Short mmCIF file of C-alpha atoms in Angstrom, two decimals:
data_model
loop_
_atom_site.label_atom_id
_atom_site.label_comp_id
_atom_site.label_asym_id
_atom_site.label_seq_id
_atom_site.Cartn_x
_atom_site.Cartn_y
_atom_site.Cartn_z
CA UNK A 50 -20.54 40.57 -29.07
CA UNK A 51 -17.19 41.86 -29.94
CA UNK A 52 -17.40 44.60 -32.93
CA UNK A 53 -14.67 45.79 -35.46
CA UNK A 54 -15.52 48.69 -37.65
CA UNK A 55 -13.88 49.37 -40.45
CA UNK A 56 -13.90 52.68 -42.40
CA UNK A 57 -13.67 53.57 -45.01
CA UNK A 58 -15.91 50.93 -46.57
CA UNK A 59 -15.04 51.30 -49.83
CA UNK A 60 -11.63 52.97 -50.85
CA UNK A 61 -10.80 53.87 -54.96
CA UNK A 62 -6.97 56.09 -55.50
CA UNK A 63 -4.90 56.43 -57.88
CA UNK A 64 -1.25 55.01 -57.96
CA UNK A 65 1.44 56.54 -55.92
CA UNK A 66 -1.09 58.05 -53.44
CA UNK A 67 -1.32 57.34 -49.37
CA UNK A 68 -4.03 56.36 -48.03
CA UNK A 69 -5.70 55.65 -44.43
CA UNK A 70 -7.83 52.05 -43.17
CA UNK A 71 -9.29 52.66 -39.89
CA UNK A 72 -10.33 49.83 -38.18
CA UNK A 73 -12.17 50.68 -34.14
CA UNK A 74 -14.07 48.90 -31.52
CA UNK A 75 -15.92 49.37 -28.60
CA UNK A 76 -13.99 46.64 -26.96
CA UNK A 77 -10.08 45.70 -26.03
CA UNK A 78 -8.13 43.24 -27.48
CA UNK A 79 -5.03 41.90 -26.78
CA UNK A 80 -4.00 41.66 -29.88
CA UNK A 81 -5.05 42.86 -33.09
CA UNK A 82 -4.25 41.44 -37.02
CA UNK A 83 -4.45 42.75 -40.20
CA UNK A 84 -5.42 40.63 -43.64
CA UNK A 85 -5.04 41.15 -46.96
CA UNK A 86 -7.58 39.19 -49.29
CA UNK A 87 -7.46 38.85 -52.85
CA UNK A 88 -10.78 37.73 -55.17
CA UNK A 89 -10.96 34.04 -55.02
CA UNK A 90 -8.59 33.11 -52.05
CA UNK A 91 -8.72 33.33 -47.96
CA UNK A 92 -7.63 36.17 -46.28
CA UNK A 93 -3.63 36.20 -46.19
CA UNK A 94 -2.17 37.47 -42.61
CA UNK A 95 0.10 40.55 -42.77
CA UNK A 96 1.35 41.66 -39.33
CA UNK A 97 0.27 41.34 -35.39
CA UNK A 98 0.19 44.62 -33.33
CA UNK A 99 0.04 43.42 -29.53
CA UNK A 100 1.22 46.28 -27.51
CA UNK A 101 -1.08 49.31 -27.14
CA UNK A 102 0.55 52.04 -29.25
CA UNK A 103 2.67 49.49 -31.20
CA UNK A 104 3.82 50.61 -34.76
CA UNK A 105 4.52 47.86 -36.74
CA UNK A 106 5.95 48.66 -40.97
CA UNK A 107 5.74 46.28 -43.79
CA UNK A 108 7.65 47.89 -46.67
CA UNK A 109 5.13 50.40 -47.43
CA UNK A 110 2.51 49.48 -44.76
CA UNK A 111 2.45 51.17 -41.73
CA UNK A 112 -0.06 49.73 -38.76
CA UNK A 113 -0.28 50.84 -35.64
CA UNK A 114 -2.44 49.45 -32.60
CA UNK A 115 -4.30 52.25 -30.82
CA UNK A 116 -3.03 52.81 -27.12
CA UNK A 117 -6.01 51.27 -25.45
CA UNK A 118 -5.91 47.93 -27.63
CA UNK A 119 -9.63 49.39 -28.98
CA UNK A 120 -8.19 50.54 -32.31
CA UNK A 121 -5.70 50.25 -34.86
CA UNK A 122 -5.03 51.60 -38.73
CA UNK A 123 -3.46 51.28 -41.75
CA UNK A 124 -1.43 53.35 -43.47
CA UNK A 125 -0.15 52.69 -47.38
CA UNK A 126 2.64 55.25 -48.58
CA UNK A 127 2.41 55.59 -52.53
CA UNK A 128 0.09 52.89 -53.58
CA UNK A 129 0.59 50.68 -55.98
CA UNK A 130 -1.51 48.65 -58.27
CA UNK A 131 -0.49 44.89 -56.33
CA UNK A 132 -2.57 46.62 -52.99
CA UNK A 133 -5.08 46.50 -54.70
CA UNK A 134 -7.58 44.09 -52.30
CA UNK A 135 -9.99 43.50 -49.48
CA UNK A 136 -8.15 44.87 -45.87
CA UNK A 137 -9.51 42.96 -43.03
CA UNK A 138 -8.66 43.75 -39.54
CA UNK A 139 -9.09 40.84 -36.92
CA UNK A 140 -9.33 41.27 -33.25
CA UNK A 141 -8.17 38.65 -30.38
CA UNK A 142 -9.93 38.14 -27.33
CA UNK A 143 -7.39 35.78 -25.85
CA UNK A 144 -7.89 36.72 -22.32
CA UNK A 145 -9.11 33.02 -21.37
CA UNK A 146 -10.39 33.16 -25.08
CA UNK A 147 -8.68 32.51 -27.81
CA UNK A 148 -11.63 33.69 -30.35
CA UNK A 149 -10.60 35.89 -33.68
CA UNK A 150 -13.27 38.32 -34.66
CA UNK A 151 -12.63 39.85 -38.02
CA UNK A 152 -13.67 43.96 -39.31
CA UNK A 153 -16.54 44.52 -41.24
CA UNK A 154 -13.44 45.22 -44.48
CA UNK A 155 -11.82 47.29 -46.61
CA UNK A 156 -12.16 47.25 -50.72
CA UNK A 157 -9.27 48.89 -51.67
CA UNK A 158 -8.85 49.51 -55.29
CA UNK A 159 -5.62 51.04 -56.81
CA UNK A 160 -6.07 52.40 -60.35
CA UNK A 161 -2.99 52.83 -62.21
CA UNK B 250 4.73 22.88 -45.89
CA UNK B 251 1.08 22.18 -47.24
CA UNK B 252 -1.29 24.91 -46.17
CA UNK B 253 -5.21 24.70 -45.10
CA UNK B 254 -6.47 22.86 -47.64
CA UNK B 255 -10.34 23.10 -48.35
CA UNK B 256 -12.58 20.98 -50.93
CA UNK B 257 -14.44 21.58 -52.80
CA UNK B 258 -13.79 24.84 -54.64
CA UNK B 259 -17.26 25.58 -55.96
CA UNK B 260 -20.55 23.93 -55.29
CA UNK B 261 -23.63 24.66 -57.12
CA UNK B 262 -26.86 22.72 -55.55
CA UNK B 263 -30.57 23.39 -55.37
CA UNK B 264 -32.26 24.48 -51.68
CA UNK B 265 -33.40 21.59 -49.58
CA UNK B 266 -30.32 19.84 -50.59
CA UNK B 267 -27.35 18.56 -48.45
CA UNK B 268 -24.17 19.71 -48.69
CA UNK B 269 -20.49 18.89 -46.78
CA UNK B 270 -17.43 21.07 -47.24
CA UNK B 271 -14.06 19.22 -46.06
CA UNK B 272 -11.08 21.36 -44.36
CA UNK B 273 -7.19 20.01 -43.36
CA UNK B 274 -5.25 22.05 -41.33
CA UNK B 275 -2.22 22.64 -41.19
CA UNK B 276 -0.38 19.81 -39.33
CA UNK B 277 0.41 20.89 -35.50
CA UNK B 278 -2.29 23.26 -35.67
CA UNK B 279 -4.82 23.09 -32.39
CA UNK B 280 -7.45 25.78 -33.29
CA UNK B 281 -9.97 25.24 -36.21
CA UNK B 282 -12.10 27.84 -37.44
CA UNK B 283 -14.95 27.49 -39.74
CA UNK B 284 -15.87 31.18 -41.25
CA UNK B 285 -19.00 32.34 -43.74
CA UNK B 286 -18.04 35.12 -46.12
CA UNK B 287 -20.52 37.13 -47.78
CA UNK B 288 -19.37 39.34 -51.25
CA UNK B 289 -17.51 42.11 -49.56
CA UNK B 290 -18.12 41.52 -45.99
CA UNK B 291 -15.02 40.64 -43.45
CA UNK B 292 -15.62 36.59 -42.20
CA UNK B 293 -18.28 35.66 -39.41
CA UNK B 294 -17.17 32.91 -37.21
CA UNK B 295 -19.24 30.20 -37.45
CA UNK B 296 -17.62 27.01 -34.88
CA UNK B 297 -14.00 27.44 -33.29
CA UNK B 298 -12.07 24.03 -32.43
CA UNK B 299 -9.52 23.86 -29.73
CA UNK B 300 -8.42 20.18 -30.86
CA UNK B 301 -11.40 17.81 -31.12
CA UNK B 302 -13.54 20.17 -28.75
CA UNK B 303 -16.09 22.38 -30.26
CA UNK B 304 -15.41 25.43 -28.14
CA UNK B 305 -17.07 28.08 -29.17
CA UNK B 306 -20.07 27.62 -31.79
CA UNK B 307 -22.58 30.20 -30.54
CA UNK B 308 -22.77 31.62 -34.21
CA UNK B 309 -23.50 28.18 -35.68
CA UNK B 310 -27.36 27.52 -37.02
CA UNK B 311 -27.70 24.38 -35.48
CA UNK B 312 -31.50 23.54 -37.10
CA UNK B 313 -29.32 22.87 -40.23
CA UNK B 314 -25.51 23.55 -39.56
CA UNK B 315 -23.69 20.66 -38.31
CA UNK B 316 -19.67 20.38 -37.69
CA UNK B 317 -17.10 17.73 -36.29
CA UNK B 318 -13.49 17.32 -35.79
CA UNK B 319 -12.71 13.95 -35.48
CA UNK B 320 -9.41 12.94 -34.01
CA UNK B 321 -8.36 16.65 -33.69
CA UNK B 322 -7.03 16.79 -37.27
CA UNK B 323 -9.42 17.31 -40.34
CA UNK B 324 -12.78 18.57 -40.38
CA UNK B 325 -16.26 18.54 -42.13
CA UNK B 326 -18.92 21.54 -41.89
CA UNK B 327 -22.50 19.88 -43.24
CA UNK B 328 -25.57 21.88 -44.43
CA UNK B 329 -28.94 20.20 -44.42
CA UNK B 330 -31.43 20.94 -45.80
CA UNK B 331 -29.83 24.32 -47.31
CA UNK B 332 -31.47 27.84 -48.21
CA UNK B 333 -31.14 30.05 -50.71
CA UNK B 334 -29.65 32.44 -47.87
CA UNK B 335 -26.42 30.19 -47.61
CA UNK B 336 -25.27 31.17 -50.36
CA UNK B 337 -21.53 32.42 -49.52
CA UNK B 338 -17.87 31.04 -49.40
CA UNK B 339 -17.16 29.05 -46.45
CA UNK B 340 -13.50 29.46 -45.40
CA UNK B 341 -11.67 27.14 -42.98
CA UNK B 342 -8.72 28.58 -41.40
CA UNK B 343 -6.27 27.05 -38.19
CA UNK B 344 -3.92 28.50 -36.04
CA UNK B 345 -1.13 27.36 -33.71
CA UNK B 346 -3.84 27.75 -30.57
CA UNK B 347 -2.30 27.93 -26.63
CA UNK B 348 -2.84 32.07 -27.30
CA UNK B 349 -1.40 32.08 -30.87
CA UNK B 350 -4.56 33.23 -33.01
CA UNK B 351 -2.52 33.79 -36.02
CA UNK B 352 -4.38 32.43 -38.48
CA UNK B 353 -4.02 30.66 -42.04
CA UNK B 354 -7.11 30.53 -44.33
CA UNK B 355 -7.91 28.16 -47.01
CA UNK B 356 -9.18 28.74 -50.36
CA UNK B 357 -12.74 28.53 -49.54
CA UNK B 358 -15.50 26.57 -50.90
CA UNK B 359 -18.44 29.21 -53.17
CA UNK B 360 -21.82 27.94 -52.36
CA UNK B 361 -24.64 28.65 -54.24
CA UNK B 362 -27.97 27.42 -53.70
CA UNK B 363 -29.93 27.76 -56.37
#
């Protein structure tokens, strides 16, 4: 059984400052995703990191995909209230197995 | 486009009950997933469709947890009887499939059992 770790569990900051989402396995994936969810919806995708030591930026959001496809995090620059959410990283095993395995999450709350 | 599209929202019902939650992909989409959510938690896979084939449902309770894909297209995930413990949302989500596991989620459906 494939298993995503995320840390930290539970996240509270105030606006404008960085934070870190570390998401690790035991096992390699050939590509890795990261979600945003929001109370009372399914997760929403936000980028695909699919070569070991990939850095992929959204705006503020920087991910990167650890250089042995094991690991990957997420970096926010100046938070902002609208991050505010449940991070969810999401691990594919596509090697003859096309089988998404999500992170244990994220609650990231941004107080302004 | 139209996106996943899950019903119901919410479902109260008492344990021993049945229950059926309804999913629609998106249209073109191969892979189905069927996911259970606790409060909190990241999604556990519960039955992965690569068109009409149940392909991986290893996760899936099968005493009570049944699923089908008829036709390739929509599907139905059934509970019966249910348990207090099943109490969760149940999201359906699809993807393009042939090594494209980007995924689009649904809404969800919030069971209780009461």
């Amino acid at each position: 059984t494939q298993l995503l770790e995320q840390s930290p569990q539970f996240l509270s900051i105030q606006e404008g400052e960085n934070l870190t989402v570390y998401c690790n396995s035991s096992s390699v994936f050939s590509s890795l995703q990261w979600y945003r969810q929001e109370p009372g919806e399914g997760p929403v995708l936000l980028v695909t990191v699919v070569t070991g030591g990939e850095v992929k930026k959204l705006k503020r959001l920087t991910f990167q995909f650890g250089d042995a496809r094991k690991d990957s995090s997420l970096h926010i620059t100046a938070a902002q209230p609208g991050d505010t959410g449940l991070y969810l990283c999401a691990g594919s095993d596509n090697f003859g197995n096309e089988k998404l395995t999500f992170g244990t999450g994220t609650r990231l709350t941004i107080i302004p | 486009e139209a996106g996943v599209v899950q019903s119901p929202r919410y479902k109260i019902i008492e344990k021993k009950q049945p229950v059926a939650f309804w999913c629609n992909p998106i249209s073109g989409h191969n892979t189905l997933y069927w996911y259970r959510q606790n409060l909190g938690q990241g999604p556990e896979l519960l039955i992965r469709y690569e068109n009409e084939e149940a392909v991986d449902d290893s996760q899936l309770p099968k005493d009570r947890f049944s699923a089908e894909r008829l036709k390739g297209v929509d599907s139905t995930l059934k509970i019966q009887p249910a348990e207090l413990g099943d109490s969760a949302v149940y999201l359906c989500a699809s993807s393009l499939g042939r090594a494209n596991t980007e995924a689009f989620f649904g809404q969800g459906t919030r069971l209780t059992v009461v």
